[in-house]
Amino acid sequence: MTHLIQLEGVAKRYDSAGAPALGPIDLHVAQGEALAVTGPSGSGKSTLLNLVAGLDKPTEGAVTVAGQRVDRLNEHASARFRRERIGMVFQFFNLLDDLTVADNIQLPAQLTGTPRRKAAARAAELMDVLGIGTHARAYPGRLSGGERQRVAVARALVNRPALLLADEPTGALDTASGRDVRELLVDLHQGGQTIVLVTHDLSLAEACASRTIRLVDGHLAFDSRTEAVR
Ligand SMILES: Nc1ncnc2c1ncn2[C@@H]1O[C@H](COP(=O)(O)OP(=O)(O)OP(=O)(O)O)[C@@H](O)[C@H]1O
Ligand SMILES: [Mg+2]
């Protein structure tokens, strides 16, 4: 089996005193898997996601994503790797408020050198699929939370990333919008997208994920693949 993500003996300490915020843990995520990462506040979920994204470096161990040792990349190479291979979605959307919806979505494609016309076509296709086409020329500030999150998902997918990372993507949404985003994640998974989803919401994890892990105090306390509770 090809593993899109491999964490080998990975630990992260933010300060030298006390226990690490994460790990050491081993974790392999297969291509096409939708992994939900659950656990209490402060258990290391976002830390794990940031290490996978190369946004932060582990104190120990090796993080390999799509065959690339992301922990060994310098800042520039890491940013480039993220732009090309990883899509990220956050709780509070992180859209650029002075760009239109279409321009927000196209931006990562243009940053990787996709010609404007091609980027626009890909953005249009995604807006269509995600049901936000009528808002193409609107500014994010005028959209509902659910619509903004769909824009953020479209932006994350514009470069056809090997991996989609989502940190509490429904955390700031009302129930109905949360349901829309949930359905979107289910569809993406069914289409073969590899996803790592951090969520407090166990029903979201159950609906979207093919596998669930639970972190407690930075350790892997449960993995539905092995059902071993440690
Ligand atoms: N940049 C940082 N500097 C110092 N400590 C940090 C930093 N980021 C996280 N921590 C600490 O590491 C631990 C794990 O934090 P993390 O953000 O990964 O938890 P989480 O599971 O995502 O929590 P939440 O559900 O509240 O988002 C916490 O004790 C947190 O205070
Ligand atoms: Mg977090």
PDB file of N, CA and C in Angstrom, residues 3-6 49-57 63-88 108 111-112 156 159-165:
ATOM      1  N   HIS A   3       1.709   4.826   1.121  1.00  0.00           N
ATOM      2  CA  HIS A   3       1.343   5.743   2.187  1.00  0.00           C
ATOM      3  C   HIS A   3       1.628   7.161   1.757  1.00  0.00           C
ATOM      4  N   LEU A   4       0.591   7.968   1.761  1.00  0.00           N
ATOM      5  CA  LEU A   4       0.786   9.359   1.362  1.00  0.00           C
ATOM      6  C   LEU A   4       1.462  10.136   2.481  1.00  0.00           C
ATOM      7  N   ILE A   5       1.144   9.750   3.718  1.00  0.00           N
ATOM      8  CA  ILE A   5       1.744  10.416   4.877  1.00  0.00           C
ATOM      9  C   ILE A   5       2.429   9.358   5.738  1.00  0.00           C
ATOM     10  N   GLN A   6       3.677   9.624   6.116  1.00  0.00           N
ATOM     11  CA  GLN A   6       4.371   8.735   7.046  1.00  0.00           C
ATOM     12  C   GLN A   6       5.020   9.567   8.137  1.00  0.00           C
ATOM     13  N   LEU A  49      -1.272  18.447  12.446  1.00  0.00           N
ATOM     14  CA  LEU A  49      -1.595  18.956  11.112  1.00  0.00           C
ATOM     15  C   LEU A  49      -0.500  19.896  10.599  1.00  0.00           C
ATOM     16  N   ASN A  50      -0.012  20.752  11.476  1.00  0.00           N
ATOM     17  CA  ASN A  50       1.033  21.703  11.068  1.00  0.00           C
ATOM     18  C   ASN A  50       2.330  20.996  10.687  1.00  0.00           C
ATOM     19  N   LEU A  51       2.628  19.893  11.361  1.00  0.00           N
ATOM     20  CA  LEU A  51       3.832  19.134  11.019  1.00  0.00           C
ATOM     21  C   LEU A  51       3.671  18.469   9.655  1.00  0.00           C
ATOM     22  N   VAL A  52       2.476  17.937   9.401  1.00  0.00           N
ATOM     23  CA  VAL A  52       2.218  17.288   8.107  1.00  0.00           C
ATOM     24  C   VAL A  52       2.301  18.316   6.982  1.00  0.00           C
ATOM     25  N   ALA A  53       1.805  19.524   7.262  1.00  0.00           N
ATOM     26  CA  ALA A  53       1.822  20.592   6.256  1.00  0.00           C
ATOM     27  C   ALA A  53       3.207  21.204   6.088  1.00  0.00           C
ATOM     28  N   GLY A  54       4.129  20.871   6.984  1.00  0.00           N
ATOM     29  CA  GLY A  54       5.447  21.491   6.929  1.00  0.00           C
ATOM     30  C   GLY A  54       5.432  22.924   7.444  1.00  0.00           C
ATOM     31  N   LEU A  55       4.344  23.321   8.092  1.00  0.00           N
ATOM     32  CA  LEU A  55       4.269  24.677   8.656  1.00  0.00           C
ATOM     33  C   LEU A  55       5.130  24.789   9.902  1.00  0.00           C
ATOM     34  N   ASP A  56       5.397  23.646  10.491  1.00  0.00           N
ATOM     35  CA  ASP A  56       6.238  23.619  11.676  1.00  0.00           C
ATOM     36  C   ASP A  56       7.139  22.379  11.573  1.00  0.00           C
ATOM     37  N   LYS A  57       8.252  22.403  12.313  1.00  0.00           N
ATOM     38  CA  LYS A  57       9.212  21.288  12.225  1.00  0.00           C
ATOM     39  C   LYS A  57       9.139  20.446  13.494  1.00  0.00           C
ATOM     40  N   VAL A  63       8.945  13.256   8.912  1.00  0.00           N
ATOM     41  CA  VAL A  63       7.609  13.473   8.351  1.00  0.00           C
ATOM     42  C   VAL A  63       7.736  13.420   6.828  1.00  0.00           C
ATOM     43  N   THR A  64       7.132  12.396   6.225  1.00  0.00           N
ATOM     44  CA  THR A  64       7.203  12.241   4.781  1.00  0.00           C
ATOM     45  C   THR A  64       5.801  12.360   4.196  1.00  0.00           C
ATOM     46  N   VAL A  65       5.641  13.259   3.232  1.00  0.00           N
ATOM     47  CA  VAL A  65       4.348  13.459   2.578  1.00  0.00           C
ATOM     48  C   VAL A  65       4.565  13.356   1.073  1.00  0.00           C
ATOM     49  N   ALA A  66       3.826  12.456   0.448  1.00  0.00           N
ATOM     50  CA  ALA A  66       3.949  12.237  -1.002  1.00  0.00           C
ATOM     51  C   ALA A  66       5.419  12.034  -1.389  1.00  0.00           C
ATOM     52  N   GLY A  67       6.118  11.258  -0.582  1.00  0.00           N
ATOM     53  CA  GLY A  67       7.505  10.919  -0.888  1.00  0.00           C
ATOM     54  C   GLY A  67       8.522  11.992  -0.524  1.00  0.00           C
ATOM     55  N   GLN A  68       8.067  13.095   0.005  1.00  0.00           N
ATOM     56  CA  GLN A  68       8.955  14.217   0.330  1.00  0.00           C
ATOM     57  C   GLN A  68       9.147  14.338   1.840  1.00  0.00           C
ATOM     58  N   ARG A  69      10.407  14.399   2.266  1.00  0.00           N
ATOM     59  CA  ARG A  69      10.680  14.655   3.688  1.00  0.00           C
ATOM     60  C   ARG A  69      10.393  16.119   3.994  1.00  0.00           C
ATOM     61  N   VAL A  70       9.168  16.413   4.406  1.00  0.00           N
ATOM     62  CA  VAL A  70       8.786  17.821   4.573  1.00  0.00           C
ATOM     63  C   VAL A  70       9.520  18.487   5.737  1.00  0.00           C
ATOM     64  N   ASP A  71       9.960  17.664   6.704  1.00  0.00           N
ATOM     65  CA  ASP A  71      10.680  18.255   7.839  1.00  0.00           C
ATOM     66  C   ASP A  71      12.075  18.731   7.433  1.00  0.00           C
ATOM     67  N   ARG A  72      12.535  18.328   6.258  1.00  0.00           N
ATOM     68  CA  ARG A  72      13.878  18.738   5.818  1.00  0.00           C
ATOM     69  C   ARG A  72      13.860  19.911   4.853  1.00  0.00           C
ATOM     70  N   LEU A  73      12.678  20.372   4.476  1.00  0.00           N
ATOM     71  CA  LEU A  73      12.606  21.467   3.510  1.00  0.00           C
ATOM     72  C   LEU A  73      12.860  22.801   4.201  1.00  0.00           C
ATOM     73  N   ASN A  74      13.561  23.690   3.510  1.00  0.00           N
ATOM     74  CA  ASN A  74      13.680  25.041   4.059  1.00  0.00           C
ATOM     75  C   ASN A  74      12.359  25.782   3.829  1.00  0.00           C
ATOM     76  N   GLU A  75      12.275  26.983   4.361  1.00  0.00           N
ATOM     77  CA  GLU A  75      11.005  27.699   4.360  1.00  0.00           C
ATOM     78  C   GLU A  75      10.448  27.901   2.950  1.00  0.00           C
ATOM     79  N   HIS A  76      11.340  28.260   2.043  1.00  0.00           N
ATOM     80  CA  HIS A  76      10.932  28.536   0.672  1.00  0.00           C
ATOM     81  C   HIS A  76      10.414  27.265  -0.007  1.00  0.00           C
ATOM     82  N   ALA A  77      11.190  26.184   0.126  1.00  0.00           N
ATOM     83  CA  ALA A  77      10.803  24.915  -0.505  1.00  0.00           C
ATOM     84  C   ALA A  77       9.525  24.372   0.119  1.00  0.00           C
ATOM     85  N   SER A  78       9.396  24.601   1.421  1.00  0.00           N
ATOM     86  CA  SER A  78       8.224  24.124   2.139  1.00  0.00           C
ATOM     87  C   SER A  78       6.972  24.855   1.657  1.00  0.00           C
ATOM     88  N   ALA A  79       7.072  26.166   1.496  1.00  0.00           N
ATOM     89  CA  ALA A  79       5.932  26.955   1.016  1.00  0.00           C
ATOM     90  C   ALA A  79       5.540  26.501  -0.389  1.00  0.00           C
ATOM     91  N   ARG A  80       6.554  26.221  -1.185  1.00  0.00           N
ATOM     92  CA  ARG A  80       6.298  25.778  -2.543  1.00  0.00           C
ATOM     93  C   ARG A  80       5.626  24.402  -2.566  1.00  0.00           C
ATOM     94  N   PHE A  81       6.138  23.505  -1.702  1.00  0.00           N
ATOM     95  CA  PHE A  81       5.553  22.167  -1.604  1.00  0.00           C
ATOM     96  C   PHE A  81       4.084  22.258  -1.203  1.00  0.00           C
ATOM     97  N   ARG A  82       3.783  23.111  -0.229  1.00  0.00           N
ATOM     98  CA  ARG A  82       2.394  23.283   0.199  1.00  0.00           C
ATOM     99  C   ARG A  82       1.524  23.803  -0.936  1.00  0.00           C
ATOM    100  N   ARG A  83       2.025  24.816  -1.631  1.00  0.00           N
ATOM    101  CA  ARG A  83       1.229  25.380  -2.729  1.00  0.00           C
ATOM    102  C   ARG A  83       0.899  24.331  -3.777  1.00  0.00           C
ATOM    103  N   GLU A  84       1.886  23.482  -4.051  1.00  0.00           N
ATOM    104  CA  GLU A  84       1.700  22.533  -5.152  1.00  0.00           C
ATOM    105  C   GLU A  84       0.969  21.267  -4.743  1.00  0.00           C
ATOM    106  N   ARG A  85       1.191  20.788  -3.520  1.00  0.00           N
ATOM    107  CA  ARG A  85       0.723  19.440  -3.170  1.00  0.00           C
ATOM    108  C   ARG A  85      -0.313  19.369  -2.059  1.00  0.00           C
ATOM    109  N   ILE A  86      -0.470  20.456  -1.299  1.00  0.00           N
ATOM    110  CA  ILE A  86      -1.336  20.389  -0.125  1.00  0.00           C
ATOM    111  C   ILE A  86      -2.377  21.502  -0.176  1.00  0.00           C
ATOM    112  N   GLY A  87      -3.631  21.133   0.084  1.00  0.00           N
ATOM    113  CA  GLY A  87      -4.686  22.142   0.226  1.00  0.00           C
ATOM    114  C   GLY A  87      -5.045  22.240   1.691  1.00  0.00           C
ATOM    115  N   MET A  88      -5.255  23.452   2.180  1.00  0.00           N
ATOM    116  CA  MET A  88      -5.563  23.617   3.604  1.00  0.00           C
ATOM    117  C   MET A  88      -6.834  24.424   3.789  1.00  0.00           C
ATOM    118  N   PRO A 108      -3.890  30.541  -5.676  1.00  0.00           N
ATOM    119  CA  PRO A 108      -2.844  29.528  -5.554  1.00  0.00           C
ATOM    120  C   PRO A 108      -2.416  28.952  -6.902  1.00  0.00           C
ATOM    121  N   LEU A 111      -0.086  31.470  -8.381  1.00  0.00           N
ATOM    122  CA  LEU A 111       1.201  31.453  -7.665  1.00  0.00           C
ATOM    123  C   LEU A 111       2.078  30.289  -8.090  1.00  0.00           C
ATOM    124  N   THR A 112       1.470  29.218  -8.588  1.00  0.00           N
ATOM    125  CA  THR A 112       2.285  28.099  -9.066  1.00  0.00           C
ATOM    126  C   THR A 112       2.532  28.187 -10.570  1.00  0.00           C
ATOM    127  N   ALA A 156      -8.527  25.566  -1.801  1.00  0.00           N
ATOM    128  CA  ALA A 156      -7.623  24.488  -1.386  1.00  0.00           C
ATOM    129  C   ALA A 156      -7.457  23.433  -2.478  1.00  0.00           C
ATOM    130  N   ASN A 159      -5.266  23.539  -7.102  1.00  0.00           N
ATOM    131  CA  ASN A 159      -4.058  22.924  -7.679  1.00  0.00           C
ATOM    132  C   ASN A 159      -4.097  21.392  -7.624  1.00  0.00           C
ATOM    133  N   ARG A 160      -5.269  20.824  -7.441  1.00  0.00           N
ATOM    134  CA  ARG A 160      -5.437  19.365  -7.349  1.00  0.00           C
ATOM    135  C   ARG A 160      -4.416  18.754  -6.397  1.00  0.00           C
ATOM    136  N   PRO A 161      -4.489  19.136  -5.127  1.00  0.00           N
ATOM    137  CA  PRO A 161      -3.472  18.693  -4.170  1.00  0.00           C
ATOM    138  C   PRO A 161      -3.570  17.195  -3.896  1.00  0.00           C
ATOM    139  N   ALA A 162      -2.426  16.604  -3.604  1.00  0.00           N
ATOM    140  CA  ALA A 162      -2.411  15.195  -3.213  1.00  0.00           C
ATOM    141  C   ALA A 162      -3.142  15.019  -1.890  1.00  0.00           C
ATOM    142  N   LEU A 163      -3.124  16.071  -1.081  1.00  0.00           N
ATOM    143  CA  LEU A 163      -3.621  15.962   0.280  1.00  0.00           C
ATOM    144  C   LEU A 163      -4.423  17.208   0.657  1.00  0.00           C
ATOM    145  N   LEU A 164      -5.594  16.979   1.241  1.00  0.00           N
ATOM    146  CA  LEU A 164      -6.392  18.081   1.769  1.00  0.00           C
ATOM    147  C   LEU A 164      -6.373  18.015   3.291  1.00  0.00           C
ATOM    148  N   LEU A 165      -5.949  19.097   3.920  1.00  0.00           N
ATOM    149  CA  LEU A 165      -5.914  19.176   5.383  1.00  0.00           C
ATOM    150  C   LEU A 165      -6.975  20.161   5.840  1.00  0.00           C
TER     151      LEU A 165
END
